[in-house]
Amino acid sequence: MAQHPGTVEPHPTGPAEEEPAVAWRYECGPCEIRTGWLPKDQAAEKRDGHRDTVHPGMMPTAEVFESNATSIAKDPAALRMWAVIAGVCLLAWIFQSIS
Protein backbone atom coordinates (compact mmCIF):
# COMPACT_ATOMS: atom_id res chain seq x y z
CA MET A 1 0.00 0.00 0.00
CA ALA A 2 1.43 3.38 -0.99
CA GLN A 3 1.84 6.03 1.72
CA HIS A 4 1.93 9.71 0.89
CA PRO A 5 2.79 12.48 3.34
CA GLY A 6 -0.20 14.34 4.74
CA THR A 7 -2.76 11.75 3.64
CA VAL A 8 -5.32 9.67 5.45
CA GLU A 9 -4.21 6.61 7.34
CA PRO A 10 -4.62 3.13 5.87
CA HIS A 11 -7.65 1.08 6.86
CA PRO A 12 -7.00 -0.68 10.18
CA THR A 13 -6.84 -4.46 10.11
CA GLY A 14 -7.74 -5.01 13.78
CA PRO A 15 -11.17 -4.93 15.42
CA ALA A 16 -13.06 -1.71 14.87
CA GLU A 17 -13.44 0.70 17.76
CA GLU A 18 -16.81 2.23 18.54
CA GLU A 19 -18.21 3.44 15.21
CA PRO A 20 -21.06 5.85 14.50
CA ALA A 21 -24.44 4.26 13.64
CA VAL A 22 -24.30 5.64 10.09
CA ALA A 23 -20.76 6.31 9.03
CA TRP A 24 -18.84 7.14 5.88
CA ARG A 25 -15.42 6.27 4.56
CA TYR A 26 -13.24 7.45 1.71
CA GLU A 27 -11.03 5.27 -0.46
CA CYS A 28 -8.61 6.49 -3.11
CA GLY A 29 -8.10 3.80 -5.73
CA PRO A 30 -4.73 4.86 -7.19
CA CYS A 31 -3.21 5.34 -3.71
CA GLU A 32 -4.92 2.35 -2.08
CA ILE A 33 -5.68 4.53 0.93
CA ARG A 34 -8.90 4.14 2.93
CA THR A 35 -10.19 5.95 6.01
CA GLY A 36 -11.97 4.18 8.82
CA TRP A 37 -15.71 4.71 9.33
CA LEU A 38 -16.24 8.37 10.29
CA PRO A 39 -19.07 10.89 10.51
CA LYS A 40 -19.83 12.19 7.01
CA ASP A 41 -18.29 15.63 7.53
CA GLN A 42 -15.02 14.19 8.87
CA ALA A 43 -14.78 11.67 6.02
CA ALA A 44 -15.40 14.49 3.52
CA GLU A 45 -12.65 16.57 5.17
CA LYS A 46 -10.22 13.62 4.90
CA ARG A 47 -11.17 13.17 1.23
CA ASP A 48 -10.70 16.86 0.45
CA GLY A 49 -7.39 16.97 2.34
CA HIS A 50 -6.11 13.93 0.46
CA ARG A 51 -7.15 15.37 -2.90
CA ASP A 52 -5.50 18.73 -2.12
CA THR A 53 -2.28 17.14 -0.87
CA VAL A 54 -1.73 14.17 -3.19
CA HIS A 55 -3.83 15.01 -6.27
CA PRO A 56 -3.78 18.82 -6.49
CA GLY A 57 -5.76 20.21 -9.40
CA MET A 58 -7.17 16.86 -10.53
CA MET A 59 -9.58 14.15 -9.46
CA PRO A 60 -8.25 10.65 -8.71
CA THR A 61 -9.19 8.17 -11.44
CA ALA A 62 -11.03 5.89 -9.01
CA GLU A 63 -12.31 6.84 -5.60
CA VAL A 64 -15.11 5.66 -3.32
CA PHE A 65 -17.10 7.69 -0.79
CA GLU A 66 -19.49 5.22 0.78
CA SER A 67 -21.86 4.83 3.71
CA ASN A 68 -22.30 1.81 5.93
CA ALA A 69 -26.08 2.30 5.97
CA THR A 70 -27.99 -0.79 4.91
CA SER A 71 -30.03 -0.37 1.77
CA ILE A 72 -33.71 -1.03 2.34
CA ALA A 73 -33.62 -3.43 -0.62
CA LYS A 74 -31.15 -5.62 1.31
CA ASP A 75 -33.24 -5.65 4.51
CA PRO A 76 -36.28 -7.98 4.26
CA ALA A 77 -37.68 -6.83 7.62
CA ALA A 78 -37.68 -3.19 6.49
CA LEU A 79 -39.31 -4.14 3.19
CA ARG A 80 -42.07 -6.02 5.05
CA MET A 81 -42.60 -3.04 7.35
CA TRP A 82 -42.97 -0.65 4.40
CA ALA A 83 -45.32 -3.11 2.65
CA VAL A 84 -47.53 -3.24 5.76
CA ILE A 85 -47.56 0.56 6.03
CA ALA A 86 -48.44 0.89 2.33
CA GLY A 87 -51.20 -1.73 2.75
CA VAL A 88 -52.71 0.06 5.74
CA CYS A 89 -52.61 3.37 3.86
CA LEU A 90 -54.27 1.75 0.85
CA LEU A 91 -57.01 0.21 3.00
CA ALA A 92 -57.58 3.56 4.74
CA TRP A 93 -57.85 5.30 1.36
CA ILE A 94 -60.29 2.65 0.04
CA PHE A 95 -62.40 2.85 3.23
CA GLN A 96 -62.46 6.66 3.01
CA SER A 97 -63.46 6.49 -0.67
CA ILE A 98 -66.36 4.12 0.07
CA SER A 99 -67.67 6.16 3.01
PDB file of N, CA and C in Angstrom, residues 5-6 9 36 58-59 69 72 85 90:
ATOM      1  N   PRO A   5       2.806  11.567   2.208  1.00  0.00           N
ATOM      2  CA  PRO A   5       2.792  12.479   3.343  1.00  0.00           C
ATOM      3  C   PRO A   5       1.512  13.301   3.378  1.00  0.00           C
ATOM      4  N   GLY A   6       0.980  13.498   4.568  1.00  0.00           N
ATOM      5  CA  GLY A   6      -0.196  14.342   4.736  1.00  0.00           C
ATOM      6  C   GLY A   6      -1.482  13.714   4.256  1.00  0.00           C
ATOM      7  N   GLU A   9      -4.884   7.823   6.926  1.00  0.00           N
ATOM      8  CA  GLU A   9      -4.212   6.611   7.342  1.00  0.00           C
ATOM      9  C   GLU A   9      -4.835   5.403   6.664  1.00  0.00           C
ATOM     10  N   GLY A  36     -11.046   4.999   8.038  1.00  0.00           N
ATOM     11  CA  GLY A  36     -11.975   4.180   8.815  1.00  0.00           C
ATOM     12  C   GLY A  36     -13.367   4.774   8.678  1.00  0.00           C
ATOM     13  N   MET A  58      -6.541  17.916  -9.732  1.00  0.00           N
ATOM     14  CA  MET A  58      -7.170  16.857 -10.535  1.00  0.00           C
ATOM     15  C   MET A  58      -7.934  15.914  -9.618  1.00  0.00           C
ATOM     16  N   MET A  59      -8.826  15.152 -10.203  1.00  0.00           N
ATOM     17  CA  MET A  59      -9.582  14.146  -9.458  1.00  0.00           C
ATOM     18  C   MET A  59      -8.891  12.804  -9.629  1.00  0.00           C
ATOM     19  N   ALA A  69     -24.635   2.479   5.787  1.00  0.00           N
ATOM     20  CA  ALA A  69     -26.077   2.299   5.968  1.00  0.00           C
ATOM     21  C   ALA A  69     -26.566   1.147   5.090  1.00  0.00           C
ATOM     22  N   ILE A  72     -32.435  -0.412   1.997  1.00  0.00           N
ATOM     23  CA  ILE A  72     -33.712  -1.035   2.337  1.00  0.00           C
ATOM     24  C   ILE A  72     -33.966  -2.269   1.469  1.00  0.00           C
ATOM     25  N   ILE A  85     -47.145  -0.850   5.965  1.00  0.00           N
ATOM     26  CA  ILE A  85     -47.555   0.565   6.031  1.00  0.00           C
ATOM     27  C   ILE A  85     -48.299   0.960   4.763  1.00  0.00           C
ATOM     28  N   LEU A  90     -53.366   2.086   1.948  1.00  0.00           N
ATOM     29  CA  LEU A  90     -54.266   1.750   0.846  1.00  0.00           C
ATOM     30  C   LEU A  90     -55.656   1.391   1.367  1.00  0.00           C
TER      31      LEU A  90
END
